[in-house]
Amino acid sequence: MATVIELDHIAHSFGSESVIKGINMTVDKGEIFGLLGPSGAGKTTLVKIIVGILKPSEGSAIVLGTPMPSLEQMKKIGFMAQSDALYSELSGRENLDFFATIYGLSKLQRKQRIQEVLQVVDLTSEIDKPVEKFSGGMKRRLSLAASILHQPEVLILDEPTVGIDPVLRQSIWEELNVLKEKGATIILTTHVMDEAEKCDRLALLRDGYVIAQGTPKSLKQGIGVTTIEEAFLHYGGAVQ
Amino acid sequence: MRTMAIIKRILRQLRRDKRSMALMIVAPLFILTLMWLVLDGDTYVPEIAVVDLPSSIVKSLDEQEAEIRHIPEQEAREKLQNKELDAMITWEESKPEVLLEGSDPTANGAVQKVLQQAMKEKAAKPVPEPELKFLHGSEELNLFDNTGPVLIGFFVFFFVFIVGGVSFLRERTQGTLERLLSTPLKRWEIVFGYLGGFGLFTIVQSIIIAAFSIYVLNMYMSGEFWYVMLITFLLAMAALSLGTLLSAYANNEFQMMQFIPLVIVPQVFFSGIFNLETMEPWLRAIGKVMPLTYGGEALRDIMIRGKGFAVFSNEVYILIGFTILFITLNILALKRHRTL
C-alpha cells in the first residue's frame, strides 16, 4: 500500500522544553491510524506538525510526497482541532460556507458539498441556527463537517470524540469508516483505550516518545495481554 | 477570493453582534452630544459683589456681562466662602481691590475680563475698539468647534482599535485562528481580510459620526466633507492594524483593555486637544510617533481652516505609513502561530 505520511526523526521543542523526541512513523493510504497517549504526551504537537501549522525543530514530515509545511499540501488535508473553532455568531451553514470558500470551492460546489457533509454528520435540520445555540455534540459534528468539506485525502482529527456521549461517538466512528472506504487516510488522537481498538494501527505515545506501534492485535498479542490498556502499561513500564 | 470570504464573514459577525455595532456608532454620537451640551454653552457670566465702589465704576460694571450684587462686605465674604459669588470688589486707597473665589479658572478669567472692560471704558480717553478679522474660523468658534475635529478622529480611532483588536484576539482564543492556519490561507490574506471587513464598516461609521457632528450638532466646518472621510478612514485603518497587532500580545479581553491607558490615552494629549506650543520640544517629539497627532492635525486643517489636500498631504502619507508598518509587523507576528 502507498505511504501517505512519513515522519522521519521528528523532534520538536518549545523553547527549552522538548515535547517530541525522535519520532519515526509511516501511515498508509486508507488506514485509520491512532495516536494514543495520556495528555501531555505530545499528541497535539505531533498532529500540528503533520497538518503544517508547526515546523518541526528536527526531522522531516512528508505528506503525500511533499515535505510539510506546504500550503499546496494543506489543500489536501482536513483538520479538526481539539477546540471546536467555530464562529458562534454565525449559523452552522454560514460557518461551513466560510470554510468552504477558504478552501477555494466554487459557489455551486459549496452548496452541494455542504448538503453532503451535513448528511454525513446528521445535522440537516438545525443548520440555520446560530452556533452559540448548538449543544456540545452538535458543535463537534459541525467541526467535523467543516474539516471534510473539501474532500481531503488526509483527515487529521485531534480528540474528535472527547466530551461526546456514546451514541454520538458511535455515529462519528461510522462516519470515519465511511470516509475510509472512500479512500481517505485518517489520523486521530485519543486517550480513550477502547477507542484505540477501532483503529487499524496505533502508535502509543508517552513523554514525547513513541513507545510502541502496530495493529491493536499485534500490540496485545506480542506481550500476551487482552486489552490495549494493559499493553500501554506494559510498554510504558518498559521505557522507564 | 479568500480575503473576500473573511471580509464577508466579519461583516456578518458585526451585523449579528448588535451591541458591538451600537458601541461603535451610538457611543460616539452619545459622547459627542454630551460634549456639545457641555462645551457649546454660552459664555460664563460671573457673579460679582461690589462694596463701597465709586458710583462711576459701578455704573460701567453694570453695563458689562456680569451679575453685580450690592451687598455688605461681611455677607459678600460669606458668599464667596460658599461659592455663591465669583469675586468681591472693594475700594482700597483710591483703587479697586478684587478678591476672587479662585477655584475655577473659567470664573477667574471671566471676572478679569469684565473688570478690564469696565476700566477701559472708564478711562479718560477711550481706546478705539480694534476691529477683529478672522483668517480662519469666526467669532463664534468655541471650544466644541475647536476640539470637535480631533474628537471625531479620536472616537473612530478608539472604537475601531478596541473592537478590531478584540475580534482578532477572540479569533485566537476560540481556536479559529489555528483552524484558519491549517488551511492554505496565507497570513497576509487574514490580515487584509480584517482590514477590508472593518474598513468597509468604518466608512459607514465615519460618515454617520461626521455627518451627525457637522449637520446635527453644527460643528464648525469650512472644508470638504469627503476629506474628513478620507482622514477618518485612514485613522481607522491605523487603529485597526495597531489593534490587531497588539492583540497578539494580549491573552484575553481584559489584557486588551489594558492597552487603552498605554496606547490610546497618551495619544489624546498630543492630538491637539491641548495646545502643544507650550510643551517642551522633547515632550512634543513624543507626539510624532502617534497616529492621532497627524489625524487630528489634518482634521483641523480641513474642518477649521478649510484647507485642501496639498496642505495636509504629509499627514495623509504618514498615516498610510503607520498602517503599512503595523500591517507588516502583524503579518510577521502571525509567524508565531504558523511559520509558513
CSV table of N, CA, C and O in Angstrom, one decimal, chain A residues 86-194:
chain,number,residue,atom,x,y,z
A,86,LEU,N,-15.3,27.4,15.9
A,86,LEU,CA,-16.4,27.8,15.0
A,86,LEU,C,-16.7,29.3,15.4
A,86,LEU,O,-16.3,29.7,16.5
A,87,TYR,N,-17.4,30.0,14.5
A,87,TYR,CA,-17.8,31.4,14.8
A,87,TYR,C,-19.2,31.3,15.4
A,87,TYR,O,-20.1,31.0,14.7
A,88,SER,N,-19.3,31.6,16.7
A,88,SER,CA,-20.5,31.4,17.4
A,88,SER,C,-21.7,32.3,17.0
A,88,SER,O,-22.8,32.0,17.1
A,89,GLU,N,-21.3,33.5,16.4
A,89,GLU,CA,-22.4,34.4,16.0
A,89,GLU,C,-23.1,33.9,14.7
A,89,GLU,O,-24.2,34.3,14.4
A,90,LEU,N,-22.3,33.1,13.9
A,90,LEU,CA,-22.8,32.7,12.6
A,90,LEU,C,-23.6,31.4,12.7
A,90,LEU,O,-23.4,30.7,13.7
A,91,SER,N,-24.5,31.2,11.8
A,91,SER,CA,-25.2,29.9,11.8
A,91,SER,C,-24.3,28.8,11.3
A,91,SER,O,-23.2,29.0,10.8
A,92,GLY,N,-24.7,27.6,11.5
A,92,GLY,CA,-23.9,26.4,11.1
A,92,GLY,C,-23.6,26.5,9.6
A,92,GLY,O,-22.5,26.2,9.2
A,93,ARG,N,-24.6,26.8,8.8
A,93,ARG,CA,-24.4,26.9,7.4
A,93,ARG,C,-23.4,27.9,7.0
A,93,ARG,O,-22.6,27.7,6.2
A,94,GLU,N,-23.5,29.1,7.7
A,94,GLU,CA,-22.6,30.2,7.3
A,94,GLU,C,-21.1,29.8,7.7
A,94,GLU,O,-20.2,30.1,7.0
A,95,ASN,N,-21.0,29.1,8.8
A,95,ASN,CA,-19.6,28.6,9.2
A,95,ASN,C,-19.1,27.7,8.1
A,95,ASN,O,-18.0,27.8,7.6
A,96,LEU,N,-19.9,26.7,7.6
A,96,LEU,CA,-19.5,25.8,6.6
A,96,LEU,C,-19.2,26.5,5.3
A,96,LEU,O,-18.2,26.3,4.7
A,97,ASP,N,-20.0,27.5,5.0
A,97,ASP,CA,-19.8,28.2,3.7
A,97,ASP,C,-18.5,29.0,3.8
A,97,ASP,O,-17.8,29.0,2.8
A,98,PHE,N,-18.2,29.6,5.0
A,98,PHE,CA,-17.0,30.3,5.1
A,98,PHE,C,-15.7,29.4,4.9
A,98,PHE,O,-14.9,29.7,4.1
A,99,PHE,N,-15.7,28.2,5.6
A,99,PHE,CA,-14.6,27.4,5.5
A,99,PHE,C,-14.5,26.8,4.0
A,99,PHE,O,-13.4,26.6,3.5
A,100,ALA,N,-15.6,26.5,3.4
A,100,ALA,CA,-15.6,26.0,2.0
A,100,ALA,C,-15.0,27.0,1.1
A,100,ALA,O,-14.2,26.7,0.2
A,101,THR,N,-15.3,28.3,1.3
A,101,THR,CA,-14.7,29.4,0.5
A,101,THR,C,-13.2,29.5,0.7
A,101,THR,O,-12.5,29.7,-0.3
A,102,ILE,N,-12.8,29.3,1.9
A,102,ILE,CA,-11.4,29.4,2.2
A,102,ILE,C,-10.6,28.3,1.5
A,102,ILE,O,-9.5,28.4,1.0
A,103,TYR,N,-11.3,27.1,1.4
A,103,TYR,CA,-10.7,26.0,0.6
A,103,TYR,C,-10.8,26.2,-0.9
A,103,TYR,O,-10.4,25.3,-1.6
A,104,GLY,N,-11.4,27.3,-1.3
A,104,GLY,CA,-11.5,27.6,-2.7
A,104,GLY,C,-12.6,26.8,-3.5
A,104,GLY,O,-12.5,26.7,-4.7
A,105,LEU,N,-13.6,26.4,-2.8
A,105,LEU,CA,-14.7,25.8,-3.5
A,105,LEU,C,-15.6,26.8,-4.2
A,105,LEU,O,-15.8,27.9,-3.6
A,106,SER,N,-16.1,26.5,-5.4
A,106,SER,CA,-17.0,27.5,-6.1
A,106,SER,C,-18.3,27.5,-5.4
A,106,SER,O,-18.6,26.6,-4.6
A,107,LYS,N,-19.1,28.4,-5.8
A,107,LYS,CA,-20.4,28.6,-5.2
A,107,LYS,C,-21.3,27.3,-5.3
A,107,LYS,O,-21.9,26.9,-4.3
A,108,LEU,N,-21.3,26.8,-6.5
A,108,LEU,CA,-22.1,25.6,-6.7
A,108,LEU,C,-21.6,24.4,-5.9
A,108,LEU,O,-22.3,23.7,-5.3
A,109,GLN,N,-20.2,24.2,-6.0
A,109,GLN,CA,-19.6,23.2,-5.2
A,109,GLN,C,-19.9,23.3,-3.7
A,109,GLN,O,-20.2,22.3,-3.0
A,110,ARG,N,-19.9,24.5,-3.2
A,110,ARG,CA,-20.1,24.8,-1.8
A,110,ARG,C,-21.5,24.3,-1.4
A,110,ARG,O,-21.7,23.6,-0.5
A,111,LYS,N,-22.5,24.7,-2.2
A,111,LYS,CA,-23.9,24.3,-1.9
A,111,LYS,C,-24.0,22.8,-1.9
A,111,LYS,O,-24.6,22.2,-0.9
A,112,GLN,N,-23.4,22.2,-2.9
A,112,GLN,CA,-23.5,20.7,-3.0
A,112,GLN,C,-22.8,20.0,-1.8
A,112,GLN,O,-23.3,19.1,-1.2
A,113,ARG,N,-21.6,20.4,-1.6
A,113,ARG,CA,-20.8,19.8,-0.5
A,113,ARG,C,-21.4,20.0,0.9
A,113,ARG,O,-21.3,19.1,1.7
A,114,ILE,N,-21.9,21.2,1.1
A,114,ILE,CA,-22.5,21.5,2.4
A,114,ILE,C,-23.6,20.5,2.7
A,114,ILE,O,-23.7,19.9,3.7
A,115,GLN,N,-24.4,20.3,1.6
A,115,GLN,CA,-25.5,19.4,1.7
A,115,GLN,C,-25.0,18.0,2.1
A,115,GLN,O,-25.6,17.3,2.9
A,116,GLU,N,-24.0,17.6,1.4
A,116,GLU,CA,-23.4,16.2,1.5
A,116,GLU,C,-22.9,16.0,2.9
A,116,GLU,O,-23.2,15.1,3.6
A,117,VAL,N,-22.0,17.0,3.4
A,117,VAL,CA,-21.4,16.8,4.7
A,117,VAL,C,-22.4,16.9,5.8
A,117,VAL,O,-22.3,16.2,6.8
A,118,LEU,N,-23.5,17.7,5.6
A,118,LEU,CA,-24.5,17.7,6.7
A,118,LEU,C,-25.2,16.4,6.8
A,118,LEU,O,-25.5,16.0,7.9
A,119,GLN,N,-25.4,15.7,5.7
A,119,GLN,CA,-26.0,14.4,5.8
A,119,GLN,C,-25.0,13.4,6.5
A,119,GLN,O,-25.5,12.6,7.3
A,120,VAL,N,-23.7,13.5,6.2
A,120,VAL,CA,-22.8,12.6,6.8
A,120,VAL,C,-22.8,12.8,8.4
A,120,VAL,O,-22.8,11.8,9.1
A,121,VAL,N,-22.8,14.1,8.8
A,121,VAL,CA,-22.8,14.3,10.3
A,121,VAL,C,-24.2,14.4,10.9
A,121,VAL,O,-24.3,14.7,12.1
A,122,ASP,N,-25.2,14.2,10.0
A,122,ASP,CA,-26.6,14.3,10.5
A,122,ASP,C,-27.0,15.5,11.3
A,122,ASP,O,-27.4,15.5,12.4
A,123,LEU,N,-26.8,16.7,10.6
A,123,LEU,CA,-27.1,18.0,11.2
A,123,LEU,C,-28.1,18.8,10.4
A,123,LEU,O,-28.3,20.0,10.6
A,124,THR,N,-28.8,18.1,9.4
A,124,THR,CA,-29.5,18.9,8.4
A,124,THR,C,-30.6,19.8,9.0
A,124,THR,O,-30.7,20.9,8.5
A,125,SER,N,-31.3,19.4,10.1
A,125,SER,CA,-32.4,20.2,10.5
A,125,SER,C,-32.1,21.5,11.2
A,125,SER,O,-32.8,22.5,11.0
A,126,GLU,N,-31.0,21.5,11.9
A,126,GLU,CA,-30.8,22.7,12.7
A,126,GLU,C,-29.6,23.6,12.2
A,126,GLU,O,-29.1,24.4,13.0
A,127,ILE,N,-29.3,23.4,11.0
A,127,ILE,CA,-28.1,24.0,10.5
A,127,ILE,C,-28.2,25.6,10.4
A,127,ILE,O,-27.2,26.2,10.3
A,128,ASP,N,-29.4,26.1,10.3
A,128,ASP,CA,-29.5,27.6,10.2
A,128,ASP,C,-29.6,28.3,11.5
A,128,ASP,O,-29.8,29.5,11.5
A,129,LYS,N,-29.5,27.6,12.6
A,129,LYS,CA,-29.5,28.2,13.9
A,129,LYS,C,-28.0,28.8,14.2
A,129,LYS,O,-27.1,28.2,13.7
A,130,PRO,N,-27.9,29.9,14.9
A,130,PRO,CA,-26.6,30.3,15.2
A,130,PRO,C,-25.8,29.3,16.1
A,130,PRO,O,-26.5,28.6,16.9
A,131,VAL,N,-24.5,29.2,15.9
A,131,VAL,CA,-23.8,28.1,16.5
A,131,VAL,C,-23.8,28.2,18.1
A,131,VAL,O,-23.7,27.3,18.8
A,132,GLU,N,-24.0,29.5,18.6
A,132,GLU,CA,-24.0,29.6,20.0
A,132,GLU,C,-25.2,28.9,20.7
A,132,GLU,O,-25.1,28.6,21.9
A,133,LYS,N,-26.2,28.6,19.9
A,133,LYS,CA,-27.3,27.8,20.4
A,133,LYS,C,-27.1,26.3,20.3
A,133,LYS,O,-28.0,25.5,20.7
A,134,PHE,N,-26.0,25.9,19.6
A,134,PHE,CA,-25.8,24.4,19.4
A,134,PHE,C,-25.4,23.8,20.7
A,134,PHE,O,-24.7,24.4,21.6
A,135,SER,N,-25.7,22.5,20.9
A,135,SER,CA,-25.2,21.7,22.0
A,135,SER,C,-23.7,21.3,21.7
A,135,SER,O,-23.2,21.5,20.6
A,136,GLY,N,-23.0,20.9,22.7
A,136,GLY,CA,-21.6,20.5,22.6
A,136,GLY,C,-21.4,19.4,21.5
A,136,GLY,O,-20.5,19.6,20.6
A,137,GLY,N,-22.3,18.4,21.5
A,137,GLY,CA,-22.2,17.4,20.4
A,137,GLY,C,-22.4,17.9,19.0
A,137,GLY,O,-21.7,17.5,18.1
A,138,MET,N,-23.4,18.8,18.9
A,138,MET,CA,-23.7,19.4,17.6
A,138,MET,C,-22.5,20.2,17.1
A,138,MET,O,-22.1,20.2,15.9
A,139,LYS,N,-21.8,20.9,18.0
A,139,LYS,CA,-20.6,21.7,17.6
A,139,LYS,C,-19.5,20.8,17.1
A,139,LYS,O,-18.9,21.1,16.1
A,140,ARG,N,-19.4,19.7,17.8
A,140,ARG,CA,-18.3,18.7,17.5
A,140,ARG,C,-18.6,18.2,16.1
A,140,ARG,O,-17.7,18.0,15.2
A,141,ARG,N,-19.9,17.9,15.8
A,141,ARG,CA,-20.2,17.3,14.5
A,141,ARG,C,-20.0,18.4,13.4
A,141,ARG,O,-19.6,18.1,12.3
A,142,LEU,N,-20.4,19.6,13.7
A,142,LEU,CA,-20.2,20.7,12.8
A,142,LEU,C,-18.7,20.9,12.4
A,142,LEU,O,-18.3,21.1,11.3
A,143,SER,N,-17.9,20.8,13.5
A,143,SER,CA,-16.4,20.9,13.3
A,143,SER,C,-15.9,19.8,12.3
A,143,SER,O,-15.1,20.1,11.5
A,144,LEU,N,-16.5,18.6,12.6
A,144,LEU,CA,-16.1,17.5,11.7
A,144,LEU,C,-16.5,17.8,10.2
A,144,LEU,O,-15.7,17.6,9.3
A,145,ALA,N,-17.7,18.3,10.1
A,145,ALA,CA,-18.3,18.6,8.8
A,145,ALA,C,-17.4,19.6,8.1
A,145,ALA,O,-17.1,19.5,6.9
A,146,ALA,N,-16.9,20.6,8.9
A,146,ALA,CA,-16.1,21.7,8.3
A,146,ALA,C,-14.8,21.1,7.8
A,146,ALA,O,-14.2,21.6,6.9
A,147,SER,N,-14.3,20.0,8.5
A,147,SER,CA,-13.0,19.5,8.1
A,147,SER,C,-13.0,18.6,6.9
A,147,SER,O,-12.0,18.3,6.3
A,148,ILE,N,-14.2,18.2,6.5
A,148,ILE,CA,-14.2,17.3,5.3
A,148,ILE,C,-14.9,17.9,4.1
A,148,ILE,O,-15.1,17.2,3.1
A,149,LEU,N,-15.2,19.2,4.2
A,149,LEU,CA,-15.9,19.9,3.1
A,149,LEU,C,-15.1,19.8,1.8
A,149,LEU,O,-15.7,19.6,0.7
A,150,HIS,N,-13.8,19.9,1.8
A,150,HIS,CA,-13.0,19.9,0.6
A,150,HIS,C,-12.5,18.5,0.2
A,150,HIS,O,-11.6,18.4,-0.6
A,151,GLN,N,-13.2,17.5,0.7
A,151,GLN,CA,-12.8,16.1,0.4
A,151,GLN,C,-11.3,15.8,0.5
A,151,GLN,O,-10.7,15.4,-0.5
A,152,PRO,N,-10.8,16.0,1.7
A,152,PRO,CA,-9.3,15.9,1.9
A,152,PRO,C,-8.9,14.4,1.7
A,152,PRO,O,-9.6,13.5,2.1
A,153,GLU,N,-7.7,14.2,1.2
A,153,GLU,CA,-7.2,12.9,1.1
A,153,GLU,C,-6.7,12.4,2.5
A,153,GLU,O,-6.7,11.2,2.8
A,154,VAL,N,-6.3,13.4,3.3
A,154,VAL,CA,-5.8,13.1,4.6
A,154,VAL,C,-6.7,13.8,5.6
A,154,VAL,O,-6.8,15.0,5.5
A,155,LEU,N,-7.2,13.1,6.6
A,155,LEU,CA,-8.0,13.8,7.6
A,155,LEU,C,-7.4,13.6,8.9
A,155,LEU,O,-7.0,12.5,9.3
A,156,ILE,N,-7.1,14.7,9.6
A,156,ILE,CA,-6.5,14.7,10.9
A,156,ILE,C,-7.4,15.2,12.0
A,156,ILE,O,-7.9,16.3,11.9
A,157,LEU,N,-7.6,14.4,13.0
A,157,LEU,CA,-8.6,14.7,14.0
A,157,LEU,C,-7.9,14.7,15.4
A,157,LEU,O,-7.4,13.7,15.8
A,158,ASP,N,-8.0,15.8,16.1
A,158,ASP,CA,-7.4,15.9,17.4
A,158,ASP,C,-8.5,15.7,18.4
A,158,ASP,O,-9.4,16.6,18.6
A,159,GLU,N,-8.5,14.6,19.1
A,159,GLU,CA,-9.5,14.2,20.1
A,159,GLU,C,-10.9,14.4,19.6
A,159,GLU,O,-11.7,15.2,20.1
A,160,PRO,N,-11.3,13.7,18.5
A,160,PRO,CA,-12.6,14.0,17.9
A,160,PRO,C,-13.8,13.6,18.8
A,160,PRO,O,-14.9,14.2,18.6
A,161,THR,N,-13.6,12.7,19.7
A,161,THR,CA,-14.8,12.3,20.4
A,161,THR,C,-14.7,12.7,21.9
A,161,THR,O,-15.5,12.1,22.7
A,162,VAL,N,-13.9,13.6,22.3
A,162,VAL,CA,-13.8,14.0,23.7
A,162,VAL,C,-15.1,14.7,24.1
A,162,VAL,O,-15.6,15.5,23.3
A,163,GLY,N,-15.6,14.4,25.2
A,163,GLY,CA,-16.8,15.0,25.7
A,163,GLY,C,-18.1,14.7,24.9
A,163,GLY,O,-19.0,15.5,24.9
A,164,ILE,N,-18.1,13.6,24.3
A,164,ILE,CA,-19.2,13.2,23.4
A,164,ILE,C,-19.9,12.0,24.0
A,164,ILE,O,-19.2,11.0,24.4
A,165,ASP,N,-21.2,11.9,23.9
A,165,ASP,CA,-21.9,10.7,24.5
A,165,ASP,C,-21.7,9.5,23.6
A,165,ASP,O,-21.3,9.6,22.4
A,166,PRO,N,-21.9,8.3,24.2
A,166,PRO,CA,-21.5,7.1,23.5
A,166,PRO,C,-22.3,6.9,22.1
A,166,PRO,O,-21.7,6.4,21.2
A,167,VAL,N,-23.5,7.4,22.1
A,167,VAL,CA,-24.3,7.2,20.8
A,167,VAL,C,-23.6,8.0,19.7
A,167,VAL,O,-23.4,7.6,18.6
A,168,LEU,N,-23.3,9.3,20.0
A,168,LEU,CA,-22.7,10.2,19.1
A,168,LEU,C,-21.3,9.7,18.7
A,168,LEU,O,-20.9,9.7,17.5
A,169,ARG,N,-20.6,9.2,19.7
A,169,ARG,CA,-19.3,8.7,19.4
A,169,ARG,C,-19.4,7.5,18.4
A,169,ARG,O,-18.6,7.4,17.4
A,170,GLN,N,-20.4,6.7,18.6
A,170,GLN,CA,-20.6,5.6,17.7
A,170,GLN,C,-20.8,6.1,16.3
A,170,GLN,O,-20.2,5.6,15.3
A,171,SER,N,-21.7,7.1,16.2
A,171,SER,CA,-22.0,7.6,14.8
A,171,SER,C,-20.8,8.3,14.2
A,171,SER,O,-20.6,8.2,13.0
A,172,ILE,N,-20.0,9.0,15.0
A,172,ILE,CA,-18.8,9.6,14.4
A,172,ILE,C,-17.8,8.5,13.9
A,172,ILE,O,-17.3,8.6,12.8
A,173,TRP,N,-17.7,7.4,14.6
A,173,TRP,CA,-16.9,6.3,14.1
A,173,TRP,C,-17.4,5.7,12.8
A,173,TRP,O,-16.7,5.3,11.9
A,174,GLU,N,-18.8,5.6,12.7
A,174,GLU,CA,-19.3,5.1,11.5
A,174,GLU,C,-19.0,6.0,10.3
A,174,GLU,O,-18.6,5.6,9.2
A,175,GLU,N,-19.0,7.4,10.6
A,175,GLU,CA,-18.7,8.3,9.5
A,175,GLU,C,-17.2,8.2,9.1
A,175,GLU,O,-16.9,8.2,7.9
A,176,LEU,N,-16.4,8.0,10.1
A,176,LEU,CA,-14.9,7.8,9.8
A,176,LEU,C,-14.7,6.6,8.9
A,176,LEU,O,-13.9,6.6,8.0
A,177,ASN,N,-15.4,5.5,9.2
A,177,ASN,CA,-15.3,4.3,8.4
A,177,ASN,C,-15.8,4.5,7.0
A,177,ASN,O,-15.2,4.0,6.1
A,178,VAL,N,-16.9,5.3,6.9
A,178,VAL,CA,-17.4,5.6,5.5
A,178,VAL,C,-16.3,6.4,4.7
A,178,VAL,O,-16.0,6.1,3.6
A,179,LEU,N,-15.7,7.4,5.4
A,179,LEU,CA,-14.6,8.2,4.7
A,179,LEU,C,-13.5,7.3,4.4
A,179,LEU,O,-12.8,7.4,3.3
A,180,LYS,N,-13.1,6.4,5.2
A,180,LYS,CA,-12.0,5.4,5.0
A,180,LYS,C,-12.3,4.6,3.7
A,180,LYS,O,-11.5,4.4,2.9
A,181,GLU,N,-13.6,4.1,3.7
A,181,GLU,CA,-14.0,3.3,2.5
A,181,GLU,C,-13.8,4.1,1.2
A,181,GLU,O,-13.4,3.5,0.2
A,182,LYS,N,-14.0,5.4,1.3
A,182,LYS,CA,-13.8,6.2,0.1
A,182,LYS,C,-12.4,6.5,-0.2
A,182,LYS,O,-12.1,7.3,-1.1
A,183,GLY,N,-11.5,6.0,0.6
A,183,GLY,CA,-10.1,6.2,0.3
A,183,GLY,C,-9.3,7.2,1.1
A,183,GLY,O,-8.1,7.4,0.9
A,184,ALA,N,-10.0,7.8,2.1
A,184,ALA,CA,-9.3,8.8,2.9
A,184,ALA,C,-8.4,8.2,3.9
A,184,ALA,O,-8.7,7.1,4.4
A,185,THR,N,-7.3,8.8,4.2
A,185,THR,CA,-6.4,8.4,5.3
A,185,THR,C,-6.7,9.2,6.5
A,185,THR,O,-6.8,10.4,6.4
A,186,ILE,N,-6.9,8.5,7.6
A,186,ILE,CA,-7.3,9.3,8.8
A,186,ILE,C,-6.3,9.1,10.0
A,186,ILE,O,-5.9,7.9,10.3
A,187,ILE,N,-6.0,10.2,10.6
A,187,ILE,CA,-5.1,10.1,11.8
A,187,ILE,C,-5.9,10.7,12.9
A,187,ILE,O,-6.5,11.8,12.7
A,188,LEU,N,-6.0,10.1,14.0
A,188,LEU,CA,-6.7,10.7,15.1
A,188,LEU,C,-6.0,10.5,16.4
A,188,LEU,O,-5.3,9.5,16.6
A,189,THR,N,-6.1,11.4,17.3
A,189,THR,CA,-5.5,11.3,18.6
A,189,THR,C,-6.6,10.9,19.6
A,189,THR,O,-7.8,11.3,19.4
A,190,THR,N,-6.3,10.2,20.6
A,190,THR,CA,-7.3,9.8,21.6
A,190,THR,C,-6.5,9.4,22.9
A,190,THR,O,-5.4,9.1,22.9
A,191,HIS,N,-7.3,9.5,24.0
A,191,HIS,CA,-6.7,8.9,25.2
A,191,HIS,C,-7.6,7.9,25.8
A,191,HIS,O,-7.5,7.4,26.9
A,192,VAL,N,-8.6,7.6,25.0
A,192,VAL,CA,-9.6,6.5,25.4
A,192,VAL,C,-9.2,5.2,24.8
A,192,VAL,O,-9.0,5.0,23.6
A,193,MET,N,-8.9,4.3,25.7
A,193,MET,CA,-8.3,3.0,25.3
A,193,MET,C,-9.2,2.2,24.4
A,193,MET,O,-8.8,1.6,23.4
A,194,ASP,N,-10.5,2.1,24.7
A,194,ASP,CA,-11.4,1.2,23.9
A,194,ASP,C,-11.5,1.8,22.5
A,194,ASP,O,-11.8,1.1,21.5
